Short mmCIF file of C-alpha atoms (C1' of nucleotides) in Angstrom, two decimals:
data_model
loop_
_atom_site.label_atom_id
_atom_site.label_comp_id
_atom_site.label_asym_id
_atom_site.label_seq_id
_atom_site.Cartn_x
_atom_site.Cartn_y
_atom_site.Cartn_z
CA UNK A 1 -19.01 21.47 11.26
CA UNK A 2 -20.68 19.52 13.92
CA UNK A 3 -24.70 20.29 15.05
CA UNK A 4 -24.22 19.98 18.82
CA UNK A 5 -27.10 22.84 19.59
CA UNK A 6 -29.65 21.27 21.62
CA UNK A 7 -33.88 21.31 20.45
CA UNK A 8 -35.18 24.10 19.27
CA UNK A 9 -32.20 26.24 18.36
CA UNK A 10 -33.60 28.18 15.31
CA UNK A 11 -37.51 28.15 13.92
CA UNK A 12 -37.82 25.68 11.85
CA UNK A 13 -38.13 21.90 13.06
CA UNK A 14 -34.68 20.85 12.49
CA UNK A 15 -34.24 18.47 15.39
CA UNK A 16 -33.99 16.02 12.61
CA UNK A 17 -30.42 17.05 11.82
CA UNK A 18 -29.09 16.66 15.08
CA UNK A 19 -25.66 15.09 15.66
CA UNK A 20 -27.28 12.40 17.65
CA UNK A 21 -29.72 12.36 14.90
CA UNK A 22 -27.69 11.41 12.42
CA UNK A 23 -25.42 8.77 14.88
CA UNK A 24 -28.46 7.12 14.91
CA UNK A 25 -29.21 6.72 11.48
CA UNK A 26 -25.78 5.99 10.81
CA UNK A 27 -25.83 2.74 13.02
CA UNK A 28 -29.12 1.56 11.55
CA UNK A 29 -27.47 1.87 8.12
CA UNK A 30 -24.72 -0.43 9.54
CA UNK A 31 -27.00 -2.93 11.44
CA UNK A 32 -30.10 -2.80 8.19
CA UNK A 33 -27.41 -3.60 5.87
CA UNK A 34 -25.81 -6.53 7.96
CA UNK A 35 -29.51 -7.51 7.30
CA UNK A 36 -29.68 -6.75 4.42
CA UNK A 37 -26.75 -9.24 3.06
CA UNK A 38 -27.19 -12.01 5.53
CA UNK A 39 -29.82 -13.89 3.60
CA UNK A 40 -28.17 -14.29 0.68
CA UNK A 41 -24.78 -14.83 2.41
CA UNK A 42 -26.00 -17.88 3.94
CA UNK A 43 -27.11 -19.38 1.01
CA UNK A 44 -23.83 -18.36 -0.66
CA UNK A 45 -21.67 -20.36 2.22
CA UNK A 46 -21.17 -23.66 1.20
CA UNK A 47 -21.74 -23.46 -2.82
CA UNK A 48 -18.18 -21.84 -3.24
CA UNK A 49 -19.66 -18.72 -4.13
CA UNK A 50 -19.24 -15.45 -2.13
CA UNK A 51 -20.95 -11.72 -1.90
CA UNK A 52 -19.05 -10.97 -5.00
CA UNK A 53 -20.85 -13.43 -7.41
CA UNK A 54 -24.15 -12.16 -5.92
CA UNK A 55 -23.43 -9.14 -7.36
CA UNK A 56 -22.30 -10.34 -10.28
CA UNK A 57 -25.62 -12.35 -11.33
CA UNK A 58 -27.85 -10.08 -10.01
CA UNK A 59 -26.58 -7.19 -12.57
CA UNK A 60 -26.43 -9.83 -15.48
CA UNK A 61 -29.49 -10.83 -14.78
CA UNK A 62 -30.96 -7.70 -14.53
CA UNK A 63 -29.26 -6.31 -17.88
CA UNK A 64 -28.67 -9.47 -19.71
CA UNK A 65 -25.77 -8.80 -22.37
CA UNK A 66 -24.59 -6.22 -20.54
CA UNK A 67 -21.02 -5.69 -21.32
CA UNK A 68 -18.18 -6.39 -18.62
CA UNK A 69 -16.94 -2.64 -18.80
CA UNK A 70 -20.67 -1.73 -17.41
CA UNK A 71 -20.51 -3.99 -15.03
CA UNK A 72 -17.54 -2.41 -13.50
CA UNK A 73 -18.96 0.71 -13.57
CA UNK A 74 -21.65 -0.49 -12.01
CA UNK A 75 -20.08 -2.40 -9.26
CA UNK A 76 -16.94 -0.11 -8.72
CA UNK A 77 -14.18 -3.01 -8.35
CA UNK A 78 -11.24 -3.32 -10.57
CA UNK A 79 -11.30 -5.57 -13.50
CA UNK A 80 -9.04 -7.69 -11.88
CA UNK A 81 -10.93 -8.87 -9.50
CA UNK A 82 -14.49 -9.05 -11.69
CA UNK A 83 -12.87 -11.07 -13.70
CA UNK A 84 -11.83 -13.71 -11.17
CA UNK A 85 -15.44 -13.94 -10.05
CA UNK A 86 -16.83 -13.98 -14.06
CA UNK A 87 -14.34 -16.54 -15.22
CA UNK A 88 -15.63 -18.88 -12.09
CA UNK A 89 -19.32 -18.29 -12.90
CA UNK A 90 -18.31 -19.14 -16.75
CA UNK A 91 -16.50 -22.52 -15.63
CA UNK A 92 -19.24 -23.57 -13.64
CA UNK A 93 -21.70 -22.56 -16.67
CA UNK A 94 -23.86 -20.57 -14.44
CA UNK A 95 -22.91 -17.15 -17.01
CA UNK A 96 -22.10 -17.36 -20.48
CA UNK A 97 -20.06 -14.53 -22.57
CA UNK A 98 -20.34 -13.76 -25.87
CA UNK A 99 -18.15 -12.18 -28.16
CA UNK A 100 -19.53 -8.80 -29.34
CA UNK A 101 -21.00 -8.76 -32.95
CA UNK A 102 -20.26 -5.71 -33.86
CA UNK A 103 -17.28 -5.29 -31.25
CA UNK A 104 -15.31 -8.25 -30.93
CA UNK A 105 -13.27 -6.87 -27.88
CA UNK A 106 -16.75 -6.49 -26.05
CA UNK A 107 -18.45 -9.58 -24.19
CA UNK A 108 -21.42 -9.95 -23.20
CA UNK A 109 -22.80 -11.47 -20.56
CA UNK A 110 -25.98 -13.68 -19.92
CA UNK A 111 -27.03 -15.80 -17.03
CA UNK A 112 -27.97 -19.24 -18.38
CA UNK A 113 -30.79 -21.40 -16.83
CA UNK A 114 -28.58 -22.48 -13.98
CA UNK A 115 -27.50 -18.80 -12.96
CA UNK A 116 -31.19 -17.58 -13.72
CA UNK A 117 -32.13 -20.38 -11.02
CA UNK A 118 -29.27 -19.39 -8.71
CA UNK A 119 -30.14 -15.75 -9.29
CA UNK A 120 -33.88 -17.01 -8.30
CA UNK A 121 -32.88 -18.71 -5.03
CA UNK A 122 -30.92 -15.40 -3.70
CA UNK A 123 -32.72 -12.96 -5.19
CA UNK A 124 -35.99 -14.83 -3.60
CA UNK A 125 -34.57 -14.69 0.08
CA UNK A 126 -33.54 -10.87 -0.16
CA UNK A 127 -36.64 -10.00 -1.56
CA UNK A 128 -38.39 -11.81 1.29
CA UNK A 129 -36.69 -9.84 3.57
CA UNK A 130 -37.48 -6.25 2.14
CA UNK A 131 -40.88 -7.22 1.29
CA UNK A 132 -41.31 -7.81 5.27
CA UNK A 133 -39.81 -4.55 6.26
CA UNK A 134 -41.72 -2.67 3.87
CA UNK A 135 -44.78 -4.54 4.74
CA UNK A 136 -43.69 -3.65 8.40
CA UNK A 137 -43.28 0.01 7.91
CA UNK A 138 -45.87 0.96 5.64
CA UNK A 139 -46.18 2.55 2.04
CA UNK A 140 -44.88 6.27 3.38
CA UNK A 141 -42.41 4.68 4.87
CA UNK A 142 -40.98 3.08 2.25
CA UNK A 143 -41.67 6.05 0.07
CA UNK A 144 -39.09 8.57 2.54
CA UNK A 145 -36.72 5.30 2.92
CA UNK A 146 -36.06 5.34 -0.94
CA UNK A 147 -36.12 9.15 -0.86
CA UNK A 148 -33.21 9.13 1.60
CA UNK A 149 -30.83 6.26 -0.17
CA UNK A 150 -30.90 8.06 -3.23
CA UNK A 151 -29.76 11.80 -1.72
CA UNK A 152 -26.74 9.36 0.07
CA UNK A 153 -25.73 7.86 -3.11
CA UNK A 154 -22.82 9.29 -5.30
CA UNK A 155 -23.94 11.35 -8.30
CA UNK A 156 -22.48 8.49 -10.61
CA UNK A 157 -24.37 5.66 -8.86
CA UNK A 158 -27.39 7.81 -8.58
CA UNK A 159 -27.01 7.67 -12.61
CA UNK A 160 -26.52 3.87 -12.33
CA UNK A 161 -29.51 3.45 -9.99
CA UNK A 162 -31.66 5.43 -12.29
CA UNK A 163 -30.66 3.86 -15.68
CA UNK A 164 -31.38 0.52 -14.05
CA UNK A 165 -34.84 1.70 -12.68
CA UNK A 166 -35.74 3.08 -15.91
CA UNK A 167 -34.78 0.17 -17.80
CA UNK A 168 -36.93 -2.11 -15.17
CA UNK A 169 -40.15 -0.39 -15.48
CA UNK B 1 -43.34 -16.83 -2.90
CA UNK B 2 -42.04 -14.19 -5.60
CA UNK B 3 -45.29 -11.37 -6.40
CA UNK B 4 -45.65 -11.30 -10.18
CA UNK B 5 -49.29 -9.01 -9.93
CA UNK B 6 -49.35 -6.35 -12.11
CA UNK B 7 -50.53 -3.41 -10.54
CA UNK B 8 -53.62 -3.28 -8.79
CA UNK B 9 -54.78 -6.31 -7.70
CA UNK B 10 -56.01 -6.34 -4.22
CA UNK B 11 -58.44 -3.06 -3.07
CA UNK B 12 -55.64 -1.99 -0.81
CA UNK B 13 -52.51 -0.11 -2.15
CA UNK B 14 -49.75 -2.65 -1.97
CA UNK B 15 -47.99 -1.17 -5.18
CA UNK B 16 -45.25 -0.81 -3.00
CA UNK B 17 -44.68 -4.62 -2.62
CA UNK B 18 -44.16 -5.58 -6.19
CA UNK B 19 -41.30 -7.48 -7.24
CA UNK B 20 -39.53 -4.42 -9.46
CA UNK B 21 -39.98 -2.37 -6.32
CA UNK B 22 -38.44 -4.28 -4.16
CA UNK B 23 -35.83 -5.01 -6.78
CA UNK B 24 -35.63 -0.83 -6.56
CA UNK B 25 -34.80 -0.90 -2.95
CA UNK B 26 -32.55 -3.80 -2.75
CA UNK B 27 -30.29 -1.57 -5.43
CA UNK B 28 -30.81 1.47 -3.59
CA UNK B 29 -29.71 -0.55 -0.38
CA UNK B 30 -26.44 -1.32 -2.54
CA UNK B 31 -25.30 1.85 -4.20
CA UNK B 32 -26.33 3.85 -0.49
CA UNK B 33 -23.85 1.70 1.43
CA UNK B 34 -21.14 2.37 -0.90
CA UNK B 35 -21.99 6.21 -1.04
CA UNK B 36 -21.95 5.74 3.51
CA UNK B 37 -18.57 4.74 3.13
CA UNK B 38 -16.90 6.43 1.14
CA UNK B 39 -15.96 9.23 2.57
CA UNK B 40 -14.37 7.69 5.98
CA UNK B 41 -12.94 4.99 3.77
CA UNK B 42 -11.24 7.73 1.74
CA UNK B 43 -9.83 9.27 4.83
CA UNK B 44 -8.82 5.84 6.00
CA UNK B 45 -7.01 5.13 2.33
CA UNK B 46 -3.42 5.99 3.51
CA UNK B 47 -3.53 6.17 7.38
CA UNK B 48 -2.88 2.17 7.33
CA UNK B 49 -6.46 1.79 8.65
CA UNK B 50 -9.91 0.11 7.05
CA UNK B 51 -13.65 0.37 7.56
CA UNK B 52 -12.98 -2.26 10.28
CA UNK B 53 -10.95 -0.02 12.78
CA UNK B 54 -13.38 2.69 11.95
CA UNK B 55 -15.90 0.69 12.98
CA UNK B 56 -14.09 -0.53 16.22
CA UNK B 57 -13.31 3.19 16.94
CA UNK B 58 -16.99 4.24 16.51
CA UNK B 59 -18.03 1.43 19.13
CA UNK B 60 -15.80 2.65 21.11
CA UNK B 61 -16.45 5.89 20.92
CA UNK B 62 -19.63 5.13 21.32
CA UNK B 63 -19.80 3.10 24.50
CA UNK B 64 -16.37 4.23 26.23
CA UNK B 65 -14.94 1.40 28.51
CA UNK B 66 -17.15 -1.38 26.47
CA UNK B 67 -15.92 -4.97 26.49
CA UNK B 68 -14.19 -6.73 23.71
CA UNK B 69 -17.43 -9.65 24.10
CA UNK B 70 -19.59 -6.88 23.59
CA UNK B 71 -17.55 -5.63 20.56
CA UNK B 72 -18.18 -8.30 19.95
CA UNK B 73 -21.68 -8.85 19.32
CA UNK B 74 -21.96 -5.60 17.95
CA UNK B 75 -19.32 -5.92 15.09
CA UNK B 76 -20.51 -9.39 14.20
CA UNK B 77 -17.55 -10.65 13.55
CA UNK B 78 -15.08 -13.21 15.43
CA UNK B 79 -12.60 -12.80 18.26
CA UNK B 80 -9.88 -13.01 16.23
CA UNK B 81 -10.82 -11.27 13.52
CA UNK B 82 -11.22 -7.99 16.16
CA UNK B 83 -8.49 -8.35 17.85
CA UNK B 84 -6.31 -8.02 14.94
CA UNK B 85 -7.90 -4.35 14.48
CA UNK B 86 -7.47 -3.49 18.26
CA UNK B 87 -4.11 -4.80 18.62
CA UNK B 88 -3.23 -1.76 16.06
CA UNK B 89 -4.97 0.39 17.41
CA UNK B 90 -3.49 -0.08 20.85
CA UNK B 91 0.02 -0.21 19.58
CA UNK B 92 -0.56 2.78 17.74
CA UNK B 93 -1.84 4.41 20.79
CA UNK B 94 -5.63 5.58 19.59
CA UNK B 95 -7.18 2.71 21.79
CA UNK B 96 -6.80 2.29 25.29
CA UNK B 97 -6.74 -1.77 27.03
CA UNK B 98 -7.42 -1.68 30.70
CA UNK B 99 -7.87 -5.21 32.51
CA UNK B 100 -11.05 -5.20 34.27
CA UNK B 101 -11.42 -4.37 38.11
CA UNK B 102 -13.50 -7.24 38.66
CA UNK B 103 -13.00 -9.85 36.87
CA UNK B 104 -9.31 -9.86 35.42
CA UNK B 105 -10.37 -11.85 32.15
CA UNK B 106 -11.68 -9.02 30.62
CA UNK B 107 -10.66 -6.01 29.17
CA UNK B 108 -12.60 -2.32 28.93
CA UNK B 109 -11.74 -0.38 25.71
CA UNK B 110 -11.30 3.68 25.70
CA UNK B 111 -10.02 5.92 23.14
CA UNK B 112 -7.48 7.97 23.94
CA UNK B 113 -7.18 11.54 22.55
CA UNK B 114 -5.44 11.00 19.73
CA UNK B 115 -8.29 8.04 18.69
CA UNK B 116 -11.04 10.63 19.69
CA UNK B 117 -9.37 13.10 17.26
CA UNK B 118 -9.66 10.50 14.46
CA UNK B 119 -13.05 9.46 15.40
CA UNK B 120 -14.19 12.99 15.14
CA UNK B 121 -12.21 13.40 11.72
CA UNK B 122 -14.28 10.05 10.41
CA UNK B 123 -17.71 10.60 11.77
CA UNK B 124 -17.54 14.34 11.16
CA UNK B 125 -17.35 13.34 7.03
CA UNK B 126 -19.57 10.68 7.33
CA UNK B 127 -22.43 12.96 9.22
CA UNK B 128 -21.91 15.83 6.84
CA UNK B 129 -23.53 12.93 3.72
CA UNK B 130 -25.97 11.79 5.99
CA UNK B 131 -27.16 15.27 6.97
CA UNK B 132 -27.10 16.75 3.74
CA UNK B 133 -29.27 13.47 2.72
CA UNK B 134 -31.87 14.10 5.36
CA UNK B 135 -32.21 17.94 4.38
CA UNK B 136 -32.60 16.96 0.88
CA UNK B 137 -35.02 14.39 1.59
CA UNK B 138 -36.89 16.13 5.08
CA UNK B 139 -37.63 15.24 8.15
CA UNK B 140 -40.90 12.64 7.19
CA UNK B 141 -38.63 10.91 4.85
CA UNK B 142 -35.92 10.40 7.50
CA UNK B 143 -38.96 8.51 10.16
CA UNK B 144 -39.73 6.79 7.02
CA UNK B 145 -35.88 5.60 6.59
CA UNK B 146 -35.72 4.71 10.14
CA UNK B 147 -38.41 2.84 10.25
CA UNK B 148 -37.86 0.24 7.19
CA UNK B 149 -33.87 -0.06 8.10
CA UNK B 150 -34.84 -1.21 11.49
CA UNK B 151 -37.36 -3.58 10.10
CA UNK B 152 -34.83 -4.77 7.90
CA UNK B 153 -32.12 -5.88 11.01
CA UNK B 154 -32.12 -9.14 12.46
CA UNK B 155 -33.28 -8.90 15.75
CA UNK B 156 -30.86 -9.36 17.80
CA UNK B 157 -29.08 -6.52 15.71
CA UNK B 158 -32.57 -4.43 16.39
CA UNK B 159 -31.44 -5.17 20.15
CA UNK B 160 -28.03 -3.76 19.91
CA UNK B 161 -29.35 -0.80 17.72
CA UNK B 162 -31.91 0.32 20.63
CA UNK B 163 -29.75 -0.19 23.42
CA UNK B 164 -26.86 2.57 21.74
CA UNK B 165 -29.90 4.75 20.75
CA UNK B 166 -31.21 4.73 24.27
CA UNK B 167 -28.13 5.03 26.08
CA UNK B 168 -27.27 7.89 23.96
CA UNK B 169 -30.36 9.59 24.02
"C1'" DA C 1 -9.41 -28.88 44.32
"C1'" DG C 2 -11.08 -29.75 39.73
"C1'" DG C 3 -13.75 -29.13 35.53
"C1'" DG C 4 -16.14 -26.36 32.62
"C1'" DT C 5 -16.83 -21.62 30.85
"C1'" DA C 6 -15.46 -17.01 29.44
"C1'" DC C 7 -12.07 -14.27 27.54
"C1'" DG C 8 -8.21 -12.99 24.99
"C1'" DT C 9 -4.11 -14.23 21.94
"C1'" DC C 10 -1.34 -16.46 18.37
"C1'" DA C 11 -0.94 -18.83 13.94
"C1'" DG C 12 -2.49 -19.82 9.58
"C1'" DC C 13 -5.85 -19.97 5.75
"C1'" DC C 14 -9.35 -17.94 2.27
"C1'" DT C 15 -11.96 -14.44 -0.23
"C1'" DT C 16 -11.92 -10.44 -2.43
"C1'" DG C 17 -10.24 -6.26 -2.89
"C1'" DT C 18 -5.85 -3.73 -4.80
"C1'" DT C 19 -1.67 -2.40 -8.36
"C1'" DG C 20 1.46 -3.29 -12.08
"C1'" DA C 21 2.87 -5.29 -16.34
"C1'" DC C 22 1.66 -7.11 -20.48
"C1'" DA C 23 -0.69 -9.52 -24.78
"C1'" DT C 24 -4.47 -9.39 -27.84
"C1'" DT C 25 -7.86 -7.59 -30.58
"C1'" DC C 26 -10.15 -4.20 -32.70
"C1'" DC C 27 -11.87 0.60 -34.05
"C1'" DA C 28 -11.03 4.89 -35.82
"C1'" DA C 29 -8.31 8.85 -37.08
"C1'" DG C 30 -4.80 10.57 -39.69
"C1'" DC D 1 -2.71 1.45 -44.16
"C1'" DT D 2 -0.66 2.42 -40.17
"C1'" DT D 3 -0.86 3.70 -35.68
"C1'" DG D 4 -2.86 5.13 -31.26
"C1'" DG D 5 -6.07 4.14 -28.01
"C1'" DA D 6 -9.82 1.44 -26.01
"C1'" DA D 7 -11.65 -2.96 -24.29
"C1'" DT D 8 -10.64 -7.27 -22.60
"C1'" DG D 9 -8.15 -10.71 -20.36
"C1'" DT D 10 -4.08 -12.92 -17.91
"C1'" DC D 11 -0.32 -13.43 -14.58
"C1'" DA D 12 1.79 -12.17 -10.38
"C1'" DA D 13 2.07 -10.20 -6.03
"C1'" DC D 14 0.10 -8.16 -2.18
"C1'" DA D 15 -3.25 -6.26 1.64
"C1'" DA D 16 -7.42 -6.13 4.39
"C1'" DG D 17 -10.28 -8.51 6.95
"C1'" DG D 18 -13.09 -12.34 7.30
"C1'" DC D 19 -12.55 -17.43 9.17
"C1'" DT D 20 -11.07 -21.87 12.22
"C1'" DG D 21 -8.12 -24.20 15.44
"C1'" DA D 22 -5.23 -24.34 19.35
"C1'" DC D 23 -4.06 -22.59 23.52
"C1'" DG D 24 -3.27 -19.98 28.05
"C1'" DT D 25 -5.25 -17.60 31.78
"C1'" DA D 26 -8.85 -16.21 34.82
"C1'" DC D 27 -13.03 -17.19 36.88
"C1'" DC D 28 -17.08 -19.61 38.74
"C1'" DC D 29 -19.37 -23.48 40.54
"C1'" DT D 30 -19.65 -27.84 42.47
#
DNA sequence: AGGGTACGTCAGCCTTGTTGACATTCCAAG
DNA sequence: CTTGGAATGTCAACAAGGCTGACGTACCCT
């Protein structure tokens, strides 16, 4: 189960997969994606609004009348708990739902001009932040990192993540 | 502040800092993290733990006979909110509290066999995503990874990250 | 010896996840 | 046209794991 053969164990360069290898990547994951959130968490703190309502707007604003089911599937919580963070983002008008027109069960969901700016703000700082690492690291780099998040993905988010970069193009 | 070019504007190839592809990476970022986790979290489900005492354990683990301060700063998190994971795990007898030699205050953290067994269980799953992820992708993706999650950490994260890699080296 | 600092603990609160039960509304199949 | 199932939403209760505040003990420095 575990790689614990030192360098050069068979031909090929595989040094790569080494336990200690893989420790490491597995604590940059954990310390990048600390990065990652802390951005838009700060901005978050304060408005009443938490990780979960990032979420929320960034997928309605990236599919706008997308319908609530998607968005679970999408963001893999329960229904329950979605819907607490929808029905706050509807009260404070930053989302709006519509009833389905050819499905009435259906809503769908758009950000209005407050959530589009609020989706702005965050989406602004995160970007910020990626645009400087990539920057940092260089085109290749960037190139492998993506290669790498999508092999660690389940199959049904790759799905997800490829519907959504399809649809973005 | 947000980069609206279409492609091709400068001579150099910056294609890889346009807004949709950083949009790209910010969603592989999300749906990689929850892929990470899943598997220790689905070992966890039922054992009355969370991705919090995994990560105390792998700290541990880690850096055996480590102080709760520099827990700590590793974890992120506050005082309290650790020691509500270690006081489990010392009462269920996978952590080990010794009072420091020197100074009384503080307290040096081992696992003890039964917590090493665990921590094996956990990382053992959660190595066997990320190394199938880094053969699918190969070895020049995986520097490429690397390189844009550690641009990506805050630095005093980028700190903590090099320190463990070194001292594990 | 005294005051400030570091460290750890206890108590309580909040967000956001969970399950379960249930009402409503609608589509579609029989 | 009725009925089963799907989609949505609500209420209630609960758990994990963040947080702050208060506090005790140990230590260091003056």
């Amino acid at each position: 189960m575990t790689d614990r053969r030192p360098p050069s164990s068979s031909g090929e360069s595989l040094l790569f997969l080494t336990d200690e290898q893989l420790r490491q990547g597995i604590e940059a994951m954990f310390f990048a994606y600390r990065g990652f959130t802390a951005d838009p968490d700060r901005i978050l703190e304060g408005l009443d609004y938490g990780r979960a309502h990032h979420r929320a707007i960034h997928f309605i604003n990236r599919a706008p009348g997308t319908k609530v089911s998607n968005l679970l599937d999408i963001l893999g919580v329960t229904k329950q708990s979605l819907n607490r963070v929808l029905r706050k983002l509807i009260a404070d008008g930053l989302v709006q739902s519509r009833v389905g027109r050819n499905d009435k069960r259906e809503r769908h969901l758009y950000l209005t001009d407050e959530g589009r700016a609020l989706e702005r703000t965050l989406s602004d700082a995160q970007r910020a932040r990626m645009r400087s690492a990539y920057r940092a690291a260089g085109p290749d780099a960037v190139a492998g990192f993506r290669k790498v998040l999508e092999a660690m993905m389940d199959v049904d988010m790759q799905a997800s993540y490829t519907r959504l970069k399809e649809s973005g193009a």
